[in-house]
Amino acid sequence: MSAPSIITIDGPAGAGKSTLGELLARRLGYLFFDTGVMYRALAWAVLRHSINPEDDEAVAALVRRLDIQVHPPGDATDGRLYTVLVNGVDVTWELRHPDVERIVSITARHPAVRAILRDRQRAIGQRGRVVMVGRDIGSIVMPDAPLKIYLDASVDERARRRTNEIRQRGGSADLQHIRNEIIRRDSLDRHVSAPATDACIIVSDGLSPDQVVDLVVSRIDCEPGDSQDTRAYDRAETSDPAGTR
């Protein structure tokens, strides 16, 4: 089985894209690149510099000054999937702060910002042997990628996962509040969240991370343009109905 040199994974907030991307990259020996952290890093910087996230010119000027680096986790033992540096400062876990979550979709929707960050993302993707995760990677950033995955999950499932993630890190999380925030994010991200026409669609409710990876690997030999929707996946084959993510 010959894996494509570029695999894209898109989908809504909380669908499990980062977990899938990291596991798949590890299995294939590829670079894992979660492009969403670039937008989160920008949102973090917007807060730090007290910039109005609605001010497209100010936000675009800021992103031009930022050096955003994404590295493997190295020797970190705190469960991180990568290390994010903004102008040399490690902001990896700060990117999950509720204040960043609140404005990331606002800062990311400015056309100039998206153009700048898409160019940076595209340059990384063109190196090959990479699993790229985001919202519009298969449809816009890397439209010629040989394998595109669109990972989806219900709002309730995504809210449950995000709540558990926060609590496992020792934080406080209200399920209903997080559910409302996911619905809000879905509305804000609608302009970039549609799957590519040739994407393989996977709905991960009730599936463990390893089962989702197995589904993706089974699609590696998809022909270009062979769109597949796995929403009819036989749940009777699922041994982990709770789905720990």
Short mmCIF file of C-alpha atoms in Angstrom, two decimals:
data_model
loop_
_atom_site.label_atom_id
_atom_site.label_comp_id
_atom_site.label_asym_id
_atom_site.label_seq_id
_atom_site.Cartn_x
_atom_site.Cartn_y
_atom_site.Cartn_z
CA MET A 1 0.00 0.00 0.00
CA SER A 2 1.50 3.32 -1.08
CA ALA A 3 0.33 6.25 1.03
CA PRO A 4 -0.22 9.61 -0.73
CA SER A 5 2.35 12.26 0.11
CA ILE A 6 -0.32 14.71 1.33
CA ILE A 7 -3.41 13.79 3.36
CA THR A 8 -5.86 16.51 4.39
CA ILE A 9 -8.34 16.25 7.25
CA ASP A 10 -11.08 18.87 7.52
CA GLY A 11 -14.17 19.11 9.67
CA PRO A 12 -15.98 21.17 12.33
CA ALA A 13 -14.66 22.13 15.77
CA GLY A 14 -14.35 19.21 18.17
CA ALA A 15 -14.80 16.44 15.60
CA GLY A 16 -11.50 14.80 16.61
CA LYS A 17 -9.40 16.04 13.68
CA SER A 18 -6.25 16.65 15.73
CA THR A 19 -6.38 13.23 17.37
CA LEU A 20 -6.93 11.53 14.03
CA GLY A 21 -4.21 13.55 12.34
CA GLU A 22 -1.64 12.81 15.02
CA LEU A 23 -2.40 9.07 15.08
CA LEU A 24 -2.44 8.79 11.31
CA ALA A 25 0.82 10.74 10.92
CA ARG A 26 2.46 8.52 13.52
CA ARG A 27 1.29 5.35 11.77
CA LEU A 28 2.58 6.58 8.37
CA GLY A 29 5.73 8.27 9.67
CA TYR A 30 4.49 11.65 8.40
CA LEU A 31 4.60 15.18 9.77
CA PHE A 32 1.43 16.12 11.67
CA PHE A 33 0.43 19.72 10.94
CA ASP A 34 -2.69 21.12 12.62
CA THR A 35 -3.19 24.35 10.66
CA GLY A 36 -5.82 25.56 13.12
CA VAL A 37 -3.13 26.33 15.68
CA MET A 38 -1.93 29.14 13.42
CA TYR A 39 -5.31 30.84 13.74
CA ARG A 40 -5.38 30.17 17.48
CA ALA A 41 -1.88 31.62 17.81
CA LEU A 42 -3.06 34.74 16.02
CA ALA A 43 -6.11 35.00 18.29
CA TRP A 44 -3.82 34.67 21.32
CA ALA A 45 -1.64 37.50 19.98
CA VAL A 46 -4.72 39.65 19.26
CA LEU A 47 -5.70 39.37 22.93
CA ARG A 48 -2.15 39.98 24.11
CA HIS A 49 -1.88 43.16 22.03
CA SER A 50 -5.42 44.35 22.94
CA ILE A 51 -6.47 44.51 19.28
CA ASN A 52 -10.12 44.48 18.27
CA PRO A 53 -10.59 41.08 16.58
CA GLU A 54 -13.14 42.67 14.22
CA ASP A 55 -10.51 45.14 12.90
CA ASP A 56 -9.38 43.40 9.75
CA GLU A 57 -6.53 45.80 8.97
CA ALA A 58 -5.07 45.67 12.48
CA VAL A 59 -5.33 41.88 12.66
CA ALA A 60 -3.73 41.47 9.22
CA ALA A 61 -0.91 43.84 10.20
CA LEU A 62 -0.33 41.81 13.34
CA VAL A 63 -0.17 38.43 11.59
CA ARG A 64 2.47 39.80 9.21
CA ARG A 65 4.69 40.51 12.24
CA LEU A 66 4.21 37.14 13.88
CA ASP A 67 6.63 34.25 13.63
CA ILE A 68 4.42 31.21 14.28
CA GLN A 69 6.30 27.94 14.57
CA VAL A 70 4.75 24.48 15.02
CA HIS A 71 7.11 21.74 16.21
CA PRO A 72 6.80 18.11 17.36
CA PRO A 73 6.17 17.78 21.12
CA GLY A 74 9.70 16.57 21.76
CA ASP A 75 10.25 15.52 25.36
CA ALA A 76 7.09 17.24 26.68
CA THR A 77 5.12 15.05 29.10
CA ASP A 78 1.95 17.13 29.41
CA GLY A 79 -0.02 15.35 26.67
CA ARG A 80 0.53 17.93 23.96
CA LEU A 81 0.45 16.83 20.31
CA TYR A 82 2.78 19.64 19.19
CA THR A 83 4.54 22.73 20.52
CA VAL A 84 3.47 26.14 19.26
CA LEU A 85 5.81 29.12 19.50
CA VAL A 86 4.77 32.70 18.80
CA ASN A 87 7.83 34.90 18.40
CA GLY A 88 9.73 32.33 20.46
CA VAL A 89 7.15 32.07 23.28
CA ASP A 90 5.61 28.64 24.03
CA VAL A 91 1.83 29.21 23.93
CA THR A 92 0.73 25.63 23.29
CA TRP A 93 -1.78 25.24 26.11
CA GLU A 94 -2.79 28.92 26.20
CA LEU A 95 -4.30 28.40 22.76
CA ARG A 96 -7.11 26.35 24.36
CA HIS A 97 -8.13 29.16 26.74
CA PRO A 98 -11.84 30.09 26.46
CA ASP A 99 -10.92 33.68 25.53
CA VAL A 100 -8.96 32.41 22.54
CA GLU A 101 -11.80 30.03 21.66
CA ARG A 102 -14.22 32.96 21.77
CA ILE A 103 -12.47 35.07 19.13
CA VAL A 104 -10.56 32.61 16.94
CA SER A 105 -13.31 32.36 14.32
CA ILE A 106 -13.62 36.16 14.24
CA THR A 107 -9.91 36.75 13.64
CA ALA A 108 -9.72 33.90 11.13
CA ARG A 109 -12.51 35.11 8.86
CA HIS A 110 -10.69 38.23 7.60
CA PRO A 111 -9.75 37.55 3.94
CA ALA A 112 -6.26 39.09 4.23
CA VAL A 113 -5.49 36.98 7.31
CA ARG A 114 -6.61 33.78 5.66
CA ALA A 115 -4.58 34.55 2.53
CA ILE A 116 -1.41 35.11 4.57
CA LEU A 117 -1.79 31.99 6.69
CA ARG A 118 -2.92 29.82 3.79
CA ASP A 119 0.30 30.69 1.94
CA ARG A 120 2.32 29.61 4.99
CA GLN A 121 0.31 26.41 5.32
CA ARG A 122 0.63 25.63 1.61
CA ALA A 123 4.41 25.99 1.75
CA ILE A 124 4.57 23.38 4.52
CA GLY A 125 2.19 21.03 2.73
CA GLN A 126 4.14 21.15 -0.50
CA ARG A 127 7.10 19.54 1.25
CA GLY A 128 5.13 16.28 1.22
CA ARG A 129 4.80 13.39 3.66
CA VAL A 130 2.40 15.41 5.76
CA VAL A 131 -1.03 15.02 7.34
CA MET A 132 -2.64 18.48 7.33
CA VAL A 133 -5.62 19.22 9.57
CA GLY A 134 -7.93 22.21 9.39
CA ARG A 135 -11.19 23.63 8.05
CA ASP A 136 -10.48 24.29 4.36
CA ILE A 137 -7.30 22.36 3.64
CA GLY A 138 -8.73 19.92 1.10
CA SER A 139 -10.99 22.46 -0.59
CA ILE A 140 -8.75 25.55 -0.73
CA VAL A 141 -5.25 25.22 0.74
CA MET A 142 -4.27 21.89 -0.89
CA PRO A 143 -6.99 21.21 -3.50
CA ASP A 144 -4.76 18.74 -5.37
CA ALA A 145 -4.12 16.54 -2.33
CA PRO A 146 -4.55 12.89 -3.37
CA LEU A 147 -6.50 11.93 -0.23
CA LYS A 148 -8.95 14.22 1.52
CA ILE A 149 -10.86 13.29 4.66
CA TYR A 150 -13.81 15.21 6.08
CA LEU A 151 -14.30 14.16 9.70
CA ASP A 152 -17.63 15.00 11.27
CA ALA A 153 -19.46 14.28 14.55
CA SER A 154 -22.72 15.38 16.14
CA VAL A 155 -22.84 18.53 18.25
CA ASP A 156 -23.54 16.49 21.39
CA GLU A 157 -20.59 14.19 20.76
CA ARG A 158 -18.24 17.08 20.11
CA ALA A 159 -19.39 18.90 23.25
CA ARG A 160 -18.86 15.79 25.34
CA ARG A 161 -15.34 15.29 24.01
CA ARG A 162 -14.31 18.90 24.53
CA THR A 163 -15.73 18.90 28.08
CA ASN A 164 -13.81 15.72 28.94
CA GLU A 165 -10.62 17.12 27.43
CA ILE A 166 -10.79 20.25 29.60
CA ARG A 167 -11.65 18.32 32.75
CA GLN A 168 -8.84 15.81 32.18
CA ARG A 169 -6.40 18.73 32.17
CA GLY A 170 -7.78 19.83 35.53
CA GLY A 171 -9.97 22.62 34.22
CA SER A 172 -13.61 23.45 34.87
CA ALA A 173 -16.07 22.94 32.02
CA ASP A 174 -19.84 23.22 31.69
CA LEU A 175 -21.22 20.85 29.06
CA GLN A 176 -24.13 23.06 28.02
CA HIS A 177 -21.93 26.14 27.70
CA ILE A 178 -19.45 24.25 25.55
CA ARG A 179 -22.28 22.88 23.43
CA ASN A 180 -23.55 26.41 22.82
CA GLU A 181 -20.04 27.56 21.93
CA ILE A 182 -19.66 24.76 19.39
CA ILE A 183 -22.95 25.74 17.76
CA ARG A 184 -21.73 29.35 17.63
CA ARG A 185 -18.39 28.27 16.12
CA ASP A 186 -20.17 26.17 13.51
CA SER A 187 -22.16 29.23 12.46
CA LEU A 188 -19.06 31.43 12.24
CA ASP A 189 -17.04 28.77 10.39
CA ARG A 190 -19.74 27.91 7.88
CA HIS A 191 -17.96 29.86 5.11
CA VAL A 192 -14.95 27.51 5.24
CA SER A 193 -16.36 24.30 6.66
CA ALA A 194 -17.86 22.54 3.63
CA PRO A 195 -16.13 19.31 2.60
CA ALA A 196 -14.24 19.14 -0.68
CA THR A 197 -16.29 17.50 -3.41
CA ASP A 198 -13.85 14.58 -3.61
CA ALA A 199 -13.45 14.09 0.16
CA CYS A 200 -14.08 10.82 1.96
CA ILE A 201 -16.63 11.69 4.68
CA ILE A 202 -16.37 9.97 8.04
CA VAL A 203 -18.76 10.55 10.95
CA SER A 204 -16.95 9.50 14.11
CA ASP A 205 -19.79 9.21 16.65
CA GLY A 206 -19.34 5.95 18.54
CA LEU A 207 -15.93 5.22 17.03
CA SER A 208 -12.65 5.06 18.92
CA PRO A 209 -9.68 7.03 17.52
CA ASP A 210 -8.00 3.83 16.31
CA GLN A 211 -11.16 2.77 14.47
CA VAL A 212 -11.26 6.11 12.67
CA VAL A 213 -7.59 5.71 11.70
CA ASP A 214 -8.39 2.25 10.33
CA LEU A 215 -11.20 3.73 8.23
CA VAL A 216 -8.85 6.35 6.79
CA VAL A 217 -6.17 3.79 6.01
CA SER A 218 -8.81 1.71 4.22
CA ARG A 219 -9.49 4.76 2.00
CA ILE A 220 -5.85 5.34 1.05
CA ASP A 221 -6.40 3.63 -2.27
CA CYS A 222 -9.39 5.85 -3.16
CA GLU A 223 -9.26 7.03 -6.75
CA PRO A 224 -9.24 10.84 -7.24
CA GLY A 225 -12.82 12.09 -7.34
CA ASP A 226 -14.14 8.92 -5.69
CA SER A 227 -16.14 10.60 -2.92
CA GLN A 228 -17.19 8.23 -0.14
CA ASP A 229 -19.62 8.90 2.68
CA THR A 230 -19.18 6.51 5.60
CA ARG A 231 -22.17 7.71 7.59
CA ALA A 232 -23.72 4.28 6.97
CA TYR A 233 -20.77 2.59 8.69
CA ASP A 234 -22.04 -0.50 10.52
CA ARG A 235 -22.06 0.45 14.21
CA ALA A 236 -22.37 -3.24 15.06
CA GLU A 237 -18.66 -3.49 14.26
CA THR A 238 -17.85 -0.84 16.86
CA SER A 239 -16.51 -2.27 20.09
CA ASP A 240 -16.25 1.10 21.83
CA PRO A 241 -19.68 2.74 21.64
CA ALA A 242 -18.68 5.34 24.20
CA GLY A 243 -15.83 6.47 21.96
CA THR A 244 -12.99 7.78 24.10
CA ARG A 245 -11.24 10.60 22.27
#
